[in-house]
PDB file of C-alpha atoms in Angstrom:
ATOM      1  CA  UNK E   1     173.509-111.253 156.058  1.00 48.00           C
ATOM      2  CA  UNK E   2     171.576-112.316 153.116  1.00 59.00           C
ATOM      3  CA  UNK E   3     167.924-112.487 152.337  1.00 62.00           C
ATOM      4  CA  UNK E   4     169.061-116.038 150.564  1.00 66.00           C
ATOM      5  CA  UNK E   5     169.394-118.457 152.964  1.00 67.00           C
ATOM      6  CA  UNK E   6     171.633-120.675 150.764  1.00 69.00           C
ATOM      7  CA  UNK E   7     174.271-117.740 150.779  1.00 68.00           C
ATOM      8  CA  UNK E   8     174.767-117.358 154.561  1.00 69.00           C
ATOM      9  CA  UNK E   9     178.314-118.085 155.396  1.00 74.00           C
ATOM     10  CA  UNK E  10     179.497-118.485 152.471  1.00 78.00           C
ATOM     11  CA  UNK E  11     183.079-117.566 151.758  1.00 79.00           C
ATOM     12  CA  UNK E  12     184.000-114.655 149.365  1.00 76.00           C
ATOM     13  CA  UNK E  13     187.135-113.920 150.051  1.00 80.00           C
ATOM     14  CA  UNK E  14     188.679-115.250 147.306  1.00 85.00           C
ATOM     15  CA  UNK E  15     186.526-112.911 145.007  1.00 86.00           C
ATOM     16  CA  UNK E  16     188.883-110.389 142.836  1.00 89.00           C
ATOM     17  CA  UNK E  17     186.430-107.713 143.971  1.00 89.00           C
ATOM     18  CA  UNK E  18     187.072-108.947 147.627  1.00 88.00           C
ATOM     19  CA  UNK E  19     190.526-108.931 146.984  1.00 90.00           C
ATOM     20  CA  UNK E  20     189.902-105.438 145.211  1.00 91.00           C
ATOM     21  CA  UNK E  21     188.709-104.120 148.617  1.00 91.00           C
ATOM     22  CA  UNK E  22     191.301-105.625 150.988  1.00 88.00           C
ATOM     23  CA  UNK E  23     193.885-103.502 149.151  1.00 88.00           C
ATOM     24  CA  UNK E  24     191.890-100.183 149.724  1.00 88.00           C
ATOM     25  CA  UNK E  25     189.961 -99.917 146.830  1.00 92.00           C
ATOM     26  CA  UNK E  26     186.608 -99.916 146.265  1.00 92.00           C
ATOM     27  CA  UNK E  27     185.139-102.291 143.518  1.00 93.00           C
ATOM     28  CA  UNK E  28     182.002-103.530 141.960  1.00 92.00           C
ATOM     29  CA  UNK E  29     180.593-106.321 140.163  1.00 91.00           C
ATOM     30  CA  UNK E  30     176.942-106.772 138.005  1.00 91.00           C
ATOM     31  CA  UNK E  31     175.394-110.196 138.304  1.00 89.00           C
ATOM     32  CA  UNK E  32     172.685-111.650 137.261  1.00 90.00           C
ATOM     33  CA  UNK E  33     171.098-114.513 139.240  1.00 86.00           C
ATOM     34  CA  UNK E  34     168.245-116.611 139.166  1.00 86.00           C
ATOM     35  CA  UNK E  35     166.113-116.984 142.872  1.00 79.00           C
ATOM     36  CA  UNK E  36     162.991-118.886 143.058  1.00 79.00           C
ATOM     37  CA  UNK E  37     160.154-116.932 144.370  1.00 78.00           C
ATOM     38  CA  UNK E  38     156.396-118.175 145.058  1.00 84.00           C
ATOM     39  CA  UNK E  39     157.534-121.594 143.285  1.00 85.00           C
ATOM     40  CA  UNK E  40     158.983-119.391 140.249  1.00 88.00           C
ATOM     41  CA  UNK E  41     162.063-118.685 138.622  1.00 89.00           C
ATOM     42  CA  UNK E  42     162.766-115.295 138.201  1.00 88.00           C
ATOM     43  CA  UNK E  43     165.969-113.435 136.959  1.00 90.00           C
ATOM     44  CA  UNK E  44     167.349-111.168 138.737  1.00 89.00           C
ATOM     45  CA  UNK E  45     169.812-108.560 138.245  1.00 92.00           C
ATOM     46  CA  UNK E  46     172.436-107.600 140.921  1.00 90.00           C
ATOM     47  CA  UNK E  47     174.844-105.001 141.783  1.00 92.00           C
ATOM     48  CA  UNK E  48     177.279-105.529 144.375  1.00 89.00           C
ATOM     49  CA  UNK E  49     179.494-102.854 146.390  1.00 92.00           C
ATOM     50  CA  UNK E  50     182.700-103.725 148.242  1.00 91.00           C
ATOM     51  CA  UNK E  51     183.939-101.179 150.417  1.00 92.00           C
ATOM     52  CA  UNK E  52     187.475-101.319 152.495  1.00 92.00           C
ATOM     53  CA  UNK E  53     186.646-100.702 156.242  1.00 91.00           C
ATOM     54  CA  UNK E  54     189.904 -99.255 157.690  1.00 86.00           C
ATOM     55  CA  UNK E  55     190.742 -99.215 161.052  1.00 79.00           C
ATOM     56  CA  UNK E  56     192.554 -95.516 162.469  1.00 76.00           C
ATOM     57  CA  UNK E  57     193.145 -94.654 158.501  1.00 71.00           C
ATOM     58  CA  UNK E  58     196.165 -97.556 158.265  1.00 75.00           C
ATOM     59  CA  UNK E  59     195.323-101.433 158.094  1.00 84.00           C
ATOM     60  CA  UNK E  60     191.920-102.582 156.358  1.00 85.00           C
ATOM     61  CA  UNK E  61     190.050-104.428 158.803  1.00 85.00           C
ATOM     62  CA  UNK E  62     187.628-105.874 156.757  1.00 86.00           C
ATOM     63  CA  UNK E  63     185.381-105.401 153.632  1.00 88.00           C
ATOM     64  CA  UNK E  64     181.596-104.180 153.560  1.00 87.00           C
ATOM     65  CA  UNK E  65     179.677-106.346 150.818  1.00 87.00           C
ATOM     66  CA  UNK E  66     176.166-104.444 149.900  1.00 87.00           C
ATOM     67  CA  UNK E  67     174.150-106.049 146.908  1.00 86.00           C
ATOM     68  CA  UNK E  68     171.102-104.080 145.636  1.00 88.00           C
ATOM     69  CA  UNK E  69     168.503-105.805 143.179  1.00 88.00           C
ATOM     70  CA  UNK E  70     168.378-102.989 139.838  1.00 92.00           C
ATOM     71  CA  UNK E  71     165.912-105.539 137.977  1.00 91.00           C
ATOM     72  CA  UNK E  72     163.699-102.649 137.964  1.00 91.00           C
ATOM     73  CA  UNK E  73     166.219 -99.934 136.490  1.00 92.00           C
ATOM     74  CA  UNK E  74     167.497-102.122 134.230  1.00 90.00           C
ATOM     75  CA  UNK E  75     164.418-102.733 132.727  1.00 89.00           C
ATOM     76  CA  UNK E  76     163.393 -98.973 132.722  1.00 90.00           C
ATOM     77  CA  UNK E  77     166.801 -98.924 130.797  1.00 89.00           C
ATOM     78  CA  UNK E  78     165.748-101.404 128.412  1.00 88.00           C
ATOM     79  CA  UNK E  79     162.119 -99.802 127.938  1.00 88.00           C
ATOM     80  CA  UNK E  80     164.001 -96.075 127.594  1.00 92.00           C
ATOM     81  CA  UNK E  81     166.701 -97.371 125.157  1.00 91.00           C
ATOM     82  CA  UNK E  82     163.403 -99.086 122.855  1.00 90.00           C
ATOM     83  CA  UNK E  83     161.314 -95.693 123.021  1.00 91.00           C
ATOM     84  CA  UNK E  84     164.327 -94.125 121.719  1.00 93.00           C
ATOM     85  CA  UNK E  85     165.648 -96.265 118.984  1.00 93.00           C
ATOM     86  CA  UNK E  86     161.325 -96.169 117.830  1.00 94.00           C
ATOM     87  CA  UNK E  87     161.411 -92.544 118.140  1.00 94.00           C
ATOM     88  CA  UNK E  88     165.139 -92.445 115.941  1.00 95.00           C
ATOM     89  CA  UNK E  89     163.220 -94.941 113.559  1.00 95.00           C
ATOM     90  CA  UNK E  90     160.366 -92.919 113.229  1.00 95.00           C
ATOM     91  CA  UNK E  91     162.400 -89.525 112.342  1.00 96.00           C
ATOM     92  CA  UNK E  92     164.152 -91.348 110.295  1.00 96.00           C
ATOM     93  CA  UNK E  93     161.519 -92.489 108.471  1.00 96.00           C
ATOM     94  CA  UNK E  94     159.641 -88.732 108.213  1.00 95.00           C
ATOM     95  CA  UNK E  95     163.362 -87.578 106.946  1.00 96.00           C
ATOM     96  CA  UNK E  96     163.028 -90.544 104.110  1.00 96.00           C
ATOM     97  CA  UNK E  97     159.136 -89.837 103.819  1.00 96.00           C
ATOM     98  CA  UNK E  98     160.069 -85.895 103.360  1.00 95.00           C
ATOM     99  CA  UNK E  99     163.034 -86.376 100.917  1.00 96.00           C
ATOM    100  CA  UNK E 100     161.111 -88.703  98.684  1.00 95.00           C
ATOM    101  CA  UNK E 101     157.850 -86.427  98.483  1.00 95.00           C
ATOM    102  CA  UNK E 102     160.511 -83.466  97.798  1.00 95.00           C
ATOM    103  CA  UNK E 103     162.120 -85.953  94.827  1.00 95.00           C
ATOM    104  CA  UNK E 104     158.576 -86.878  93.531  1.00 94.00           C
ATOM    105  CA  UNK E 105     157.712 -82.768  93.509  1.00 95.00           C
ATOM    106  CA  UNK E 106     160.851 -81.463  91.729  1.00 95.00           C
ATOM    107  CA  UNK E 107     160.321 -84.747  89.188  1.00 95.00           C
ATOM    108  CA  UNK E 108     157.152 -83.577  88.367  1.00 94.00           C
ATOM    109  CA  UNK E 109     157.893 -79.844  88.127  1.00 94.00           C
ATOM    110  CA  UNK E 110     161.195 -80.653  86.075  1.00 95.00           C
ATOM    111  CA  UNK E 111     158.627 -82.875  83.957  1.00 95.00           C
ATOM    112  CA  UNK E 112     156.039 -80.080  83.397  1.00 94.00           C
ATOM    113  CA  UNK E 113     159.565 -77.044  82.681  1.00 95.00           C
ATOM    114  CA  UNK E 114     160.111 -79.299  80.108  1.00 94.00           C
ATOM    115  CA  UNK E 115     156.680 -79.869  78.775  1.00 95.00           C
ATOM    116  CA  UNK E 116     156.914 -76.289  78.521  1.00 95.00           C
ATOM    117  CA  UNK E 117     160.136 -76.109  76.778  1.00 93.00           C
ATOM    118  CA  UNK E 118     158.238 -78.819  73.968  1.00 93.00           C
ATOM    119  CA  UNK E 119     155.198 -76.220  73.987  1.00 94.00           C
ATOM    120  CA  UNK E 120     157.285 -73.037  73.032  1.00 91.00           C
ATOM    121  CA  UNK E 121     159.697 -74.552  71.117  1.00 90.00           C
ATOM    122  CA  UNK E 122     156.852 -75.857  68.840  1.00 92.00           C
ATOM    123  CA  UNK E 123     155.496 -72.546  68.519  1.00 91.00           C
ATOM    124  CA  UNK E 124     158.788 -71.032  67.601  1.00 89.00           C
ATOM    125  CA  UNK E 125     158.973 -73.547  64.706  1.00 89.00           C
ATOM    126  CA  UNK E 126     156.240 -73.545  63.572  1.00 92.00           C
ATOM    127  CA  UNK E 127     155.038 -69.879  63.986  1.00 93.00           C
ATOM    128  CA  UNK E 128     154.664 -67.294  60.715  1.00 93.00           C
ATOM    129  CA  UNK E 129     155.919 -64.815  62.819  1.00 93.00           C
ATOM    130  CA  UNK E 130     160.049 -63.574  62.254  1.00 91.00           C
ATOM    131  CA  UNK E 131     161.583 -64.676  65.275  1.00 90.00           C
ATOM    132  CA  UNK E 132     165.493 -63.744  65.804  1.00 86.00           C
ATOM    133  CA  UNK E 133     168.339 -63.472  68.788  1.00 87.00           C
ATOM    134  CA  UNK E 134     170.831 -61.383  68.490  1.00 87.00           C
ATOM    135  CA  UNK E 135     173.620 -60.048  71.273  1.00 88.00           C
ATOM    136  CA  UNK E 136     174.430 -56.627  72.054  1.00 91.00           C
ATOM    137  CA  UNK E 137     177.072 -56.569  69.791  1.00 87.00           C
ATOM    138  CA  UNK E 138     174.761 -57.483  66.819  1.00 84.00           C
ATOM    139  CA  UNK E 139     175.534 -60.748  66.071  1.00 86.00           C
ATOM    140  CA  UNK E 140     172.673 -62.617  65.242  1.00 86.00           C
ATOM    141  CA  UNK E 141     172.195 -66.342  67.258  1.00 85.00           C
ATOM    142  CA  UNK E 142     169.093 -67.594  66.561  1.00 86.00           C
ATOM    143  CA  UNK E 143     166.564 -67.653  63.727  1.00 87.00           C
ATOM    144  CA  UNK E 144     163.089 -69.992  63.553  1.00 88.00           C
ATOM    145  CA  UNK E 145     162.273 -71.084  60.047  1.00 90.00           C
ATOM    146  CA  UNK E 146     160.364 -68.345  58.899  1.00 90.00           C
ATOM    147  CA  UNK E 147     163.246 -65.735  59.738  1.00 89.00           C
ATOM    148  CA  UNK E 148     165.403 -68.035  57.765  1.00 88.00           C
ATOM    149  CA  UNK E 149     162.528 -68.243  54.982  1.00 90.00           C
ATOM    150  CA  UNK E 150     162.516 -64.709  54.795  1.00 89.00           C
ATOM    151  CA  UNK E 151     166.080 -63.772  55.220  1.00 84.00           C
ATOM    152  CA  UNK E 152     168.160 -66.464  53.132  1.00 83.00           C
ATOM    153  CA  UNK E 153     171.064 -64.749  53.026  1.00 79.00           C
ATOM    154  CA  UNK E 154     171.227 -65.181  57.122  1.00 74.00           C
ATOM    155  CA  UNK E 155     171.524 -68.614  56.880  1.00 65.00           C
ATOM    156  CA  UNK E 156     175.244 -68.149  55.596  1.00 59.00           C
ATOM    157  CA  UNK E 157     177.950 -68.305  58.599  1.00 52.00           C
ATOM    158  CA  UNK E 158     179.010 -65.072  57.245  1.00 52.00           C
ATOM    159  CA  UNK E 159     176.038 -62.736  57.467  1.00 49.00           C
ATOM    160  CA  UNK E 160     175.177 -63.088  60.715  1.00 50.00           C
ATOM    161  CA  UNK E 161     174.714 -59.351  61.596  1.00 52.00           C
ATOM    162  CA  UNK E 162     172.116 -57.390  62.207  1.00 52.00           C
ATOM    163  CA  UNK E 163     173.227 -54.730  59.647  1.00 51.00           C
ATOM    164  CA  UNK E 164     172.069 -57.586  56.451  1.00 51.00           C
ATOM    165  CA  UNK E 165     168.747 -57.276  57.233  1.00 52.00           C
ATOM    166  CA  UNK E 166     167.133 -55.824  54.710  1.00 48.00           C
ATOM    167  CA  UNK E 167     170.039 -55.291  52.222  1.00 43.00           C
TER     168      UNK E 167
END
């Protein structure tokens, strides 16, 4: 039986999947085939089932053929595989949306930190005020211009402790 007329009787017994089935397996093929319908052409997509009938659980005495149109979940397939590769493209693109607005934040903080850094070190050289570093132990790191105005003798790599001042 066939609800195409031009595939009554035919023969598929030569068909692997036929064959498939004769030896006690059951096998399955996709197809897609074109039937005319209301003077149209329409594609169609086909899955077809052949099943081993055996006879007292020995000899296979014949083979069921059952074809079922999946046009529709194929194309539910098709819309559900597009919503999802959208919906991937879309994260994907907050992700790269995110990530760049992060980038263009830290750029402008790391631009304004070092804004800063031109601010105070201005004021350090330029400043009357004695400014000076020194570590716990004493030694003396750092002096702005008007420390080394003031204290000359600092300037040598030799008196570099704390203790010269004033001496």
């Amino acid at each position: 039986y066939s609800t195409e007329a031009s595939d009554v009787g035919e023969d598929e017994s030569g068909s692997t999947f036929f064959q498939t089935a004769l030896l006690g397996n059951i096998s399955s093929e996709y197809i897609t085939r074109e039937f005319e319908q209301n003077g149209q052409l329409e594609t169609r997509q086909i899955v077809g089932l052949y099943l081993p009938i055996q006879h007292h659980e020995e000899d296979i005495a014949g083979v069921f053929e059952m074809y079922s149109d999946v046009t529709p979940q194929i194309a539910a397939l098709r819309n559900t595989h597009l919503g999802l590769a959208l919906a991937a493209l879309l994260m994907i693109s907050l992700v790269i949306a995110g990530v760049a607005y992060l980038l263009r934040r830290s750029s402008k903080a790391l631009e304004n930190q070092q804004r800063g850094l031109e601010r105070y070190a201005h004021l350090v050289r330029h400043t009357p005020t004695i400014l000076f570093e020194i570590t716990r132990r004493g030694k003396i790191i750092f002096l702005n211009p008007s420390a080394k105005k003031r204290f000359p003798e600092l300037g040598s790599p030799d008196l570099t402790d704390v203790e010269t001042l004033g001496h």
